[in-house]
Short mmCIF file of N, CA and C and ligand atoms in Angstrom, two decimals:
data_model
loop_
_atom_site.label_atom_id
_atom_site.label_comp_id
_atom_site.label_asym_id
_atom_site.label_seq_id
_atom_site.Cartn_x
_atom_site.Cartn_y
_atom_site.Cartn_z
N MET A 1 10.02 -11.64 17.10
CA MET A 1 10.91 -10.64 17.71
C MET A 1 10.25 -10.04 18.96
N GLN A 2 11.04 -9.74 19.94
CA GLN A 2 10.50 -9.21 21.20
C GLN A 2 10.05 -7.75 21.03
N LYS A 3 9.09 -7.38 21.85
CA LYS A 3 8.53 -6.03 21.79
C LYS A 3 9.62 -4.96 22.00
N THR A 4 10.47 -5.19 22.98
CA THR A 4 11.50 -4.21 23.29
C THR A 4 12.41 -3.98 22.09
N ARG A 5 12.78 -5.08 21.46
CA ARG A 5 13.68 -5.01 20.31
C ARG A 5 13.03 -4.19 19.20
N PHE A 6 11.75 -4.45 18.96
CA PHE A 6 11.06 -3.73 17.90
C PHE A 6 11.02 -2.23 18.19
N ARG A 7 10.73 -1.90 19.47
CA ARG A 7 10.69 -0.49 19.85
C ARG A 7 12.02 0.18 19.57
N PHE A 8 13.09 -0.54 19.86
CA PHE A 8 14.41 0.01 19.59
C PHE A 8 14.58 0.26 18.10
N LEU A 9 14.15 -0.70 17.30
CA LEU A 9 14.30 -0.56 15.85
C LEU A 9 13.48 0.62 15.32
N VAL A 10 12.26 0.76 15.85
CA VAL A 10 11.43 1.89 15.41
C VAL A 10 12.11 3.20 15.77
N ALA A 11 12.66 3.27 16.97
CA ALA A 11 13.35 4.49 17.38
C ALA A 11 14.56 4.76 16.50
N ALA A 12 15.32 3.71 16.19
CA ALA A 12 16.50 3.87 15.35
C ALA A 12 16.11 4.36 13.96
N LEU A 13 15.03 3.78 13.43
CA LEU A 13 14.56 4.16 12.10
C LEU A 13 14.12 5.62 12.10
N ALA A 14 13.44 6.03 13.16
CA ALA A 14 12.95 7.41 13.24
C ALA A 14 14.12 8.38 13.22
N ILE A 15 15.22 8.01 13.86
CA ILE A 15 16.39 8.89 13.92
C ILE A 15 17.10 8.93 12.57
N THR A 16 17.25 7.76 11.93
CA THR A 16 18.05 7.71 10.71
C THR A 16 17.30 8.19 9.48
N THR A 17 16.00 7.90 9.39
CA THR A 17 15.30 8.24 8.14
C THR A 17 14.11 9.16 8.36
N GLY A 18 13.82 9.52 9.59
CA GLY A 18 12.70 10.43 9.84
C GLY A 18 11.42 9.68 10.08
N PRO A 19 10.50 10.29 10.83
CA PRO A 19 9.28 9.60 11.25
C PRO A 19 8.37 9.19 10.11
N ALA A 20 8.49 9.84 8.96
CA ALA A 20 7.61 9.50 7.83
C ALA A 20 7.85 8.07 7.35
N ALA A 21 9.02 7.50 7.67
CA ALA A 21 9.34 6.16 7.19
C ALA A 21 8.74 5.07 8.06
N SER A 22 8.09 5.44 9.15
CA SER A 22 7.58 4.41 10.06
C SER A 22 6.13 4.67 10.42
N LEU A 23 5.38 3.59 10.57
CA LEU A 23 4.01 3.78 11.01
C LEU A 23 4.02 4.39 12.39
N VAL A 24 2.90 4.95 12.79
CA VAL A 24 2.85 5.61 14.09
C VAL A 24 2.69 4.53 15.15
N ALA A 25 3.83 4.06 15.64
CA ALA A 25 3.84 2.99 16.63
C ALA A 25 3.59 3.56 18.02
N THR A 26 2.85 2.83 18.83
CA THR A 26 2.69 3.20 20.24
C THR A 26 3.67 2.34 21.04
N ALA A 27 3.68 2.53 22.34
CA ALA A 27 4.53 1.71 23.20
C ALA A 27 4.10 0.25 23.13
N GLU A 28 2.86 0.01 22.69
CA GLU A 28 2.33 -1.36 22.65
C GLU A 28 2.54 -2.04 21.30
N THR A 29 3.00 -1.32 20.30
CA THR A 29 3.09 -1.89 18.96
C THR A 29 4.22 -2.91 18.86
N THR A 30 3.86 -4.16 18.61
CA THR A 30 4.87 -5.19 18.39
C THR A 30 5.16 -5.29 16.89
N SER A 31 6.20 -6.04 16.54
CA SER A 31 6.48 -6.24 15.12
C SER A 31 5.33 -6.99 14.45
N GLN A 32 4.70 -7.90 15.19
CA GLN A 32 3.54 -8.61 14.63
C GLN A 32 2.37 -7.64 14.40
N ASP A 33 2.18 -6.70 15.32
CA ASP A 33 1.12 -5.69 15.14
C ASP A 33 1.39 -4.88 13.86
N ALA A 34 2.64 -4.50 13.68
CA ALA A 34 3.00 -3.71 12.50
C ALA A 34 2.69 -4.50 11.23
N ALA A 35 3.01 -5.80 11.23
CA ALA A 35 2.75 -6.64 10.06
C ALA A 35 1.24 -6.84 9.87
N ASP A 36 0.51 -7.02 10.96
CA ASP A 36 -0.95 -7.20 10.87
C ASP A 36 -1.62 -5.92 10.36
N TYR A 37 -1.14 -4.79 10.86
CA TYR A 37 -1.70 -3.51 10.42
C TYR A 37 -1.46 -3.32 8.92
N ARG A 38 -0.23 -3.63 8.50
CA ARG A 38 0.11 -3.55 7.07
C ARG A 38 -0.84 -4.41 6.24
N GLU A 39 -1.06 -5.63 6.71
CA GLU A 39 -1.92 -6.54 5.95
C GLU A 39 -3.35 -6.01 5.89
N SER A 40 -3.82 -5.41 6.97
CA SER A 40 -5.18 -4.84 6.96
C SER A 40 -5.30 -3.70 5.96
N VAL A 41 -4.30 -2.83 5.93
CA VAL A 41 -4.35 -1.72 4.97
C VAL A 41 -4.30 -2.26 3.54
N MET A 42 -3.43 -3.24 3.29
CA MET A 42 -3.34 -3.83 1.95
C MET A 42 -4.65 -4.50 1.56
N THR A 43 -5.30 -5.16 2.50
CA THR A 43 -6.58 -5.81 2.21
C THR A 43 -7.65 -4.76 1.89
N SER A 44 -7.57 -3.60 2.54
CA SER A 44 -8.53 -2.53 2.22
C SER A 44 -8.32 -2.06 0.78
N LEU A 45 -7.06 -2.03 0.34
CA LEU A 45 -6.78 -1.64 -1.06
C LEU A 45 -7.35 -2.67 -2.02
N LYS A 46 -7.24 -3.93 -1.66
CA LYS A 46 -7.77 -5.00 -2.51
C LYS A 46 -9.28 -4.83 -2.67
N GLY A 47 -9.98 -4.47 -1.59
CA GLY A 47 -11.42 -4.22 -1.66
C GLY A 47 -11.76 -3.05 -2.56
N HIS A 48 -11.01 -1.96 -2.41
CA HIS A 48 -11.29 -0.78 -3.23
C HIS A 48 -10.99 -1.05 -4.70
N ILE A 49 -9.91 -1.76 -4.98
CA ILE A 49 -9.57 -1.98 -6.39
C ILE A 49 -10.55 -2.95 -7.02
N GLY A 50 -11.01 -3.92 -6.24
CA GLY A 50 -12.02 -4.86 -6.76
C GLY A 50 -13.32 -4.14 -7.09
N ALA A 51 -13.76 -3.26 -6.20
CA ALA A 51 -14.99 -2.50 -6.44
C ALA A 51 -14.81 -1.54 -7.61
N ALA A 52 -13.67 -0.84 -7.64
CA ALA A 52 -13.41 0.12 -8.72
C ALA A 52 -13.39 -0.58 -10.07
N SER A 53 -12.81 -1.77 -10.11
CA SER A 53 -12.71 -2.47 -11.40
C SER A 53 -14.10 -2.80 -11.94
N MET A 54 -15.06 -3.03 -11.07
CA MET A 54 -16.43 -3.31 -11.55
C MET A 54 -17.07 -2.07 -12.13
N HIS A 55 -16.73 -0.89 -11.59
CA HIS A 55 -17.18 0.36 -12.20
C HIS A 55 -16.53 0.54 -13.56
N VAL A 56 -15.19 0.35 -13.60
CA VAL A 56 -14.45 0.59 -14.84
C VAL A 56 -14.93 -0.35 -15.94
N ARG A 57 -15.29 -1.58 -15.58
CA ARG A 57 -15.77 -2.55 -16.58
C ARG A 57 -17.25 -2.36 -16.91
N GLY A 58 -17.90 -1.40 -16.24
CA GLY A 58 -19.31 -1.13 -16.53
C GLY A 58 -20.26 -2.17 -15.95
N LEU A 59 -19.81 -2.94 -14.98
CA LEU A 59 -20.66 -3.97 -14.39
C LEU A 59 -21.58 -3.39 -13.32
N VAL A 60 -21.21 -2.21 -12.79
CA VAL A 60 -22.07 -1.48 -11.87
C VAL A 60 -21.99 0.00 -12.27
N ASP A 61 -22.95 0.79 -11.80
CA ASP A 61 -22.96 2.21 -12.13
C ASP A 61 -22.97 3.03 -10.83
N GLY A 62 -22.56 4.28 -10.94
CA GLY A 62 -22.57 5.18 -9.78
C GLY A 62 -21.24 5.87 -9.63
N PRO A 63 -21.05 6.93 -10.46
CA PRO A 63 -19.76 7.64 -10.46
C PRO A 63 -19.35 8.14 -9.06
N GLU A 64 -20.34 8.49 -8.24
CA GLU A 64 -19.98 9.00 -6.91
C GLU A 64 -19.36 7.91 -6.06
N PHE A 65 -19.74 6.67 -6.32
CA PHE A 65 -19.15 5.57 -5.54
C PHE A 65 -17.79 5.16 -6.10
N LEU A 66 -17.66 5.23 -7.43
CA LEU A 66 -16.33 5.01 -8.00
C LEU A 66 -15.34 6.01 -7.39
N LEU A 67 -15.79 7.26 -7.27
CA LEU A 67 -14.92 8.30 -6.70
C LEU A 67 -14.51 7.94 -5.26
N LYS A 68 -15.45 7.40 -4.50
CA LYS A 68 -15.12 7.01 -3.12
C LYS A 68 -14.06 5.90 -3.11
N HIS A 69 -14.20 4.95 -4.03
CA HIS A 69 -13.21 3.86 -4.07
C HIS A 69 -11.85 4.37 -4.57
N ALA A 70 -11.89 5.30 -5.50
CA ALA A 70 -10.63 5.91 -5.97
C ALA A 70 -9.95 6.63 -4.81
N ARG A 71 -10.74 7.35 -4.03
CA ARG A 71 -10.17 8.06 -2.87
C ARG A 71 -9.66 7.07 -1.83
N GLY A 72 -10.37 5.96 -1.67
CA GLY A 72 -9.91 4.92 -0.75
C GLY A 72 -8.54 4.39 -1.17
N LEU A 73 -8.38 4.21 -2.49
CA LEU A 73 -7.09 3.74 -3.00
C LEU A 73 -6.00 4.78 -2.74
N ALA A 74 -6.32 6.05 -3.00
CA ALA A 74 -5.32 7.11 -2.80
C ALA A 74 -4.97 7.25 -1.32
N ASN A 75 -5.98 7.14 -0.47
CA ASN A 75 -5.72 7.24 0.97
C ASN A 75 -4.81 6.10 1.43
N GLY A 76 -5.15 4.88 1.03
CA GLY A 76 -4.35 3.73 1.44
C GLY A 76 -2.94 3.81 0.87
N ALA A 77 -2.84 4.21 -0.40
CA ALA A 77 -1.53 4.30 -1.04
C ALA A 77 -0.63 5.29 -0.31
N SER A 78 -1.25 6.37 0.18
CA SER A 78 -0.45 7.42 0.85
C SER A 78 0.16 6.91 2.16
N GLU A 79 -0.34 5.79 2.65
CA GLU A 79 0.14 5.26 3.93
C GLU A 79 1.20 4.16 3.74
N ILE A 80 1.28 3.61 2.53
CA ILE A 80 2.11 2.42 2.33
C ILE A 80 3.57 2.62 2.73
N ALA A 81 4.13 3.79 2.41
CA ALA A 81 5.55 4.03 2.71
C ALA A 81 5.86 3.89 4.20
N THR A 82 4.84 4.03 5.03
CA THR A 82 5.06 3.95 6.49
C THR A 82 4.85 2.54 7.04
N LEU A 83 4.44 1.61 6.18
CA LEU A 83 3.95 0.31 6.68
C LEU A 83 5.01 -0.77 6.82
N PHE A 84 6.25 -0.42 6.52
CA PHE A 84 7.30 -1.43 6.54
C PHE A 84 8.44 -1.04 7.48
N PRO A 85 8.14 -0.78 8.75
CA PRO A 85 9.23 -0.41 9.66
C PRO A 85 10.22 -1.57 9.81
N ALA A 86 11.46 -1.23 10.08
CA ALA A 86 12.49 -2.25 10.30
C ALA A 86 12.00 -3.21 11.38
N GLY A 87 12.20 -4.49 11.15
CA GLY A 87 11.80 -5.49 12.15
C GLY A 87 10.42 -6.05 11.91
N SER A 88 9.68 -5.50 10.93
CA SER A 88 8.31 -5.97 10.73
C SER A 88 8.20 -7.09 9.69
N ASN A 89 9.36 -7.63 9.26
CA ASN A 89 9.31 -8.78 8.34
C ASN A 89 9.20 -10.07 9.16
N VAL A 90 8.06 -10.22 9.80
CA VAL A 90 7.82 -11.34 10.71
C VAL A 90 7.61 -12.63 9.93
N GLU A 91 7.74 -13.74 10.64
CA GLU A 91 7.45 -15.06 10.08
C GLU A 91 6.06 -15.06 9.44
N GLY A 92 5.99 -15.58 8.22
CA GLY A 92 4.69 -15.67 7.56
C GLY A 92 4.34 -14.46 6.72
N SER A 93 5.11 -13.37 6.87
CA SER A 93 4.86 -12.17 6.06
C SER A 93 5.29 -12.43 4.62
N GLU A 94 4.54 -11.86 3.68
CA GLU A 94 4.90 -12.00 2.26
C GLU A 94 5.89 -10.92 1.83
N ALA A 95 6.17 -9.99 2.72
CA ALA A 95 7.10 -8.91 2.39
C ALA A 95 8.51 -9.48 2.24
N LEU A 96 9.16 -9.20 1.11
CA LEU A 96 10.50 -9.75 0.85
C LEU A 96 11.59 -8.85 1.44
N PRO A 97 12.72 -9.45 1.84
CA PRO A 97 13.83 -8.67 2.43
C PRO A 97 14.32 -7.53 1.53
N VAL A 98 14.12 -7.67 0.22
CA VAL A 98 14.60 -6.64 -0.72
C VAL A 98 13.97 -5.27 -0.40
N ILE A 99 12.81 -5.26 0.26
CA ILE A 99 12.18 -3.99 0.68
C ILE A 99 13.14 -3.19 1.55
N TRP A 100 13.80 -3.89 2.48
CA TRP A 100 14.69 -3.21 3.43
C TRP A 100 16.11 -3.10 2.87
N GLU A 101 16.43 -3.97 1.89
CA GLU A 101 17.78 -3.94 1.29
C GLU A 101 17.90 -2.86 0.22
N GLN A 102 16.78 -2.59 -0.45
CA GLN A 102 16.79 -1.57 -1.52
C GLN A 102 15.69 -0.55 -1.27
N PRO A 103 15.82 0.21 -0.17
CA PRO A 103 14.73 1.11 0.23
C PRO A 103 14.39 2.18 -0.81
N GLU A 104 15.40 2.61 -1.58
CA GLU A 104 15.10 3.67 -2.56
C GLU A 104 14.26 3.13 -3.71
N GLU A 105 14.60 1.91 -4.15
CA GLU A 105 13.82 1.27 -5.22
C GLU A 105 12.40 1.03 -4.74
N PHE A 106 12.29 0.58 -3.49
CA PHE A 106 10.97 0.32 -2.94
C PHE A 106 10.16 1.62 -2.85
N ALA A 107 10.80 2.66 -2.35
CA ALA A 107 10.10 3.95 -2.22
C ALA A 107 9.63 4.44 -3.59
N ALA A 108 10.45 4.22 -4.62
CA ALA A 108 10.08 4.67 -5.97
C ALA A 108 8.86 3.88 -6.48
N ALA A 109 8.83 2.59 -6.18
CA ALA A 109 7.69 1.76 -6.61
C ALA A 109 6.41 2.19 -5.89
N VAL A 110 6.53 2.53 -4.62
CA VAL A 110 5.37 2.99 -3.85
C VAL A 110 4.89 4.34 -4.40
N GLU A 111 5.86 5.20 -4.72
CA GLU A 111 5.54 6.54 -5.23
C GLU A 111 4.76 6.45 -6.56
N LYS A 112 5.11 5.44 -7.37
CA LYS A 112 4.38 5.22 -8.64
C LYS A 112 2.90 4.98 -8.37
N LEU A 113 2.64 4.16 -7.37
CA LEU A 113 1.24 3.87 -7.02
C LEU A 113 0.54 5.13 -6.49
N VAL A 114 1.25 5.87 -5.64
CA VAL A 114 0.67 7.10 -5.08
C VAL A 114 0.28 8.04 -6.22
N ASP A 115 1.18 8.23 -7.20
CA ASP A 115 0.89 9.11 -8.34
C ASP A 115 -0.28 8.58 -9.16
N ALA A 116 -0.28 7.27 -9.41
CA ALA A 116 -1.34 6.68 -10.23
C ALA A 116 -2.70 6.84 -9.54
N THR A 117 -2.74 6.67 -8.23
CA THR A 117 -4.04 6.80 -7.54
C THR A 117 -4.51 8.26 -7.55
N LYS A 118 -3.58 9.20 -7.49
CA LYS A 118 -3.98 10.62 -7.55
C LYS A 118 -4.63 10.93 -8.91
N LYS A 119 -4.02 10.38 -9.97
CA LYS A 119 -4.58 10.60 -11.32
C LYS A 119 -5.94 9.92 -11.45
N PHE A 120 -6.06 8.77 -10.80
CA PHE A 120 -7.33 8.04 -10.83
C PHE A 120 -8.42 8.86 -10.14
N VAL A 121 -8.10 9.45 -9.01
CA VAL A 121 -9.06 10.31 -8.30
C VAL A 121 -9.45 11.49 -9.19
N ALA A 122 -8.46 12.13 -9.81
CA ALA A 122 -8.73 13.30 -10.65
C ALA A 122 -9.66 12.93 -11.81
N ALA A 123 -9.41 11.78 -12.43
CA ALA A 123 -10.26 11.32 -13.54
C ALA A 123 -11.67 11.01 -13.05
N ALA A 124 -11.77 10.38 -11.87
CA ALA A 124 -13.08 10.04 -11.32
C ALA A 124 -13.85 11.30 -10.93
N GLU A 125 -13.14 12.32 -10.47
CA GLU A 125 -13.80 13.60 -10.12
C GLU A 125 -14.44 14.23 -11.35
N ARG A 126 -13.78 14.06 -12.51
CA ARG A 126 -14.33 14.63 -13.76
C ARG A 126 -15.32 13.68 -14.42
N ASP A 127 -15.44 12.47 -13.88
CA ASP A 127 -16.24 11.41 -14.51
C ASP A 127 -15.84 11.24 -15.97
N ASP A 128 -14.54 11.25 -16.20
CA ASP A 128 -13.97 11.16 -17.55
C ASP A 128 -13.63 9.69 -17.82
N LYS A 129 -14.53 9.01 -18.52
CA LYS A 129 -14.44 7.55 -18.66
C LYS A 129 -13.11 7.06 -19.26
N PRO A 130 -12.67 7.63 -20.40
CA PRO A 130 -11.38 7.15 -20.95
C PRO A 130 -10.21 7.40 -19.99
N ALA A 131 -10.21 8.55 -19.33
CA ALA A 131 -9.13 8.85 -18.37
C ALA A 131 -9.22 7.91 -17.17
N ILE A 132 -10.44 7.59 -16.76
CA ILE A 132 -10.64 6.65 -15.65
C ILE A 132 -10.04 5.29 -16.01
N ALA A 133 -10.36 4.83 -17.22
CA ALA A 133 -9.86 3.51 -17.66
C ALA A 133 -8.33 3.49 -17.72
N ALA A 134 -7.75 4.57 -18.28
CA ALA A 134 -6.29 4.63 -18.41
C ALA A 134 -5.63 4.69 -17.03
N ALA A 135 -6.19 5.52 -16.15
CA ALA A 135 -5.60 5.66 -14.81
C ALA A 135 -5.74 4.37 -14.03
N PHE A 136 -6.86 3.70 -14.24
CA PHE A 136 -7.06 2.43 -13.51
C PHE A 136 -6.01 1.39 -13.94
N ARG A 137 -5.71 1.36 -15.24
CA ARG A 137 -4.66 0.44 -15.71
C ARG A 137 -3.32 0.76 -15.05
N ASP A 138 -3.03 2.03 -14.90
CA ASP A 138 -1.77 2.43 -14.26
C ASP A 138 -1.76 2.06 -12.78
N VAL A 139 -2.91 2.18 -12.12
CA VAL A 139 -2.99 1.79 -10.71
C VAL A 139 -2.69 0.29 -10.60
N GLY A 140 -3.38 -0.51 -11.41
CA GLY A 140 -3.16 -1.97 -11.39
C GLY A 140 -1.73 -2.32 -11.72
N GLY A 141 -1.17 -1.59 -12.72
CA GLY A 141 0.21 -1.84 -13.13
C GLY A 141 1.20 -1.54 -12.01
N SER A 142 0.92 -0.48 -11.24
CA SER A 142 1.86 -0.17 -10.14
C SER A 142 1.69 -1.13 -8.97
N CYS A 143 0.48 -1.62 -8.74
CA CYS A 143 0.31 -2.69 -7.72
C CYS A 143 1.16 -3.89 -8.12
N LYS A 144 0.98 -4.29 -9.39
CA LYS A 144 1.66 -5.50 -9.87
C LYS A 144 3.17 -5.30 -9.88
N GLY A 145 3.63 -4.13 -10.36
CA GLY A 145 5.06 -3.86 -10.44
C GLY A 145 5.73 -4.03 -9.08
N CYS A 146 5.08 -3.51 -8.07
CA CYS A 146 5.63 -3.59 -6.71
C CYS A 146 5.56 -5.04 -6.20
N HIS A 147 4.43 -5.68 -6.41
CA HIS A 147 4.29 -7.06 -5.92
C HIS A 147 5.28 -8.00 -6.59
N ASP A 148 5.51 -7.80 -7.88
CA ASP A 148 6.43 -8.69 -8.61
C ASP A 148 7.82 -8.70 -7.98
N LYS A 149 8.26 -7.54 -7.52
CA LYS A 149 9.62 -7.46 -7.01
C LYS A 149 9.71 -7.58 -5.49
N PHE A 150 8.69 -7.08 -4.80
CA PHE A 150 8.82 -6.91 -3.35
C PHE A 150 7.93 -7.83 -2.52
N ARG A 151 7.08 -8.63 -3.16
CA ARG A 151 6.22 -9.53 -2.41
C ARG A 151 6.51 -10.97 -2.82
N ALA A 152 6.48 -11.86 -1.87
CA ALA A 152 6.72 -13.29 -2.16
C ALA A 152 5.65 -13.78 -3.13
N PRO A 153 6.07 -14.60 -4.13
CA PRO A 153 5.07 -15.12 -5.07
C PRO A 153 4.05 -16.00 -4.34
N LYS A 154 2.81 -15.96 -4.83
CA LYS A 154 1.78 -16.83 -4.26
C LYS A 154 2.07 -18.28 -4.66
N ASP A 155 1.71 -19.21 -3.78
CA ASP A 155 1.92 -20.64 -4.09
C ASP A 155 1.06 -21.06 -5.29
C1 ASC B 1 -5.90 -6.55 -7.19
C2 ASC B 1 -5.04 -7.00 -6.17
C3 ASC B 1 -3.80 -6.63 -6.49
C4 ASC B 1 -3.80 -5.86 -7.74
C5 ASC B 1 -2.88 -6.38 -8.78
C6 ASC B 1 -3.02 -5.59 -10.06
O1 ASC B 1 -7.09 -6.70 -7.23
O2 ASC B 1 -5.37 -7.65 -5.07
O3 ASC B 1 -2.72 -6.87 -5.80
O4 ASC B 1 -5.16 -5.91 -8.17
O5 ASC B 1 -3.16 -7.73 -9.01
O6 ASC B 1 -2.28 -6.18 -11.06
#
């Protein structure tokens, strides 16, 4: 998609649903940039969840670092709702059209992850092992729940 077209779509989205629904695009942001940025944020979540899971499984120690990864997950999760501006379903993206067709369902699935990561941070702040394990399961479950419906299956 052309840059101009994408800018128009971002502007239209900002008017109809408010700026919170769109990433902070500059005049230079193309639809491919939006998709690349989304993928980078998602990859950062994959890193944090991988590291956190090693803490939860007791394979590494250091509650202060688990807390940092929990906060990384919460920070990234808080941005997800902005990462799917109209027009950013570029060729090669795993994002399914249902994201834009059923925005309320998508927003609810994202909100589940946001809530789960907040609880995970709270449990990690208390260094409460059972609560950490339970919250971590919910975080993983909300990642999976969203991916099952809104992301193209892996080959
Ligand atoms: C990961 C990862 C995900 C989630 C999900 C949890 O490590 O990359 O997308 O966990 O698989 O079920």
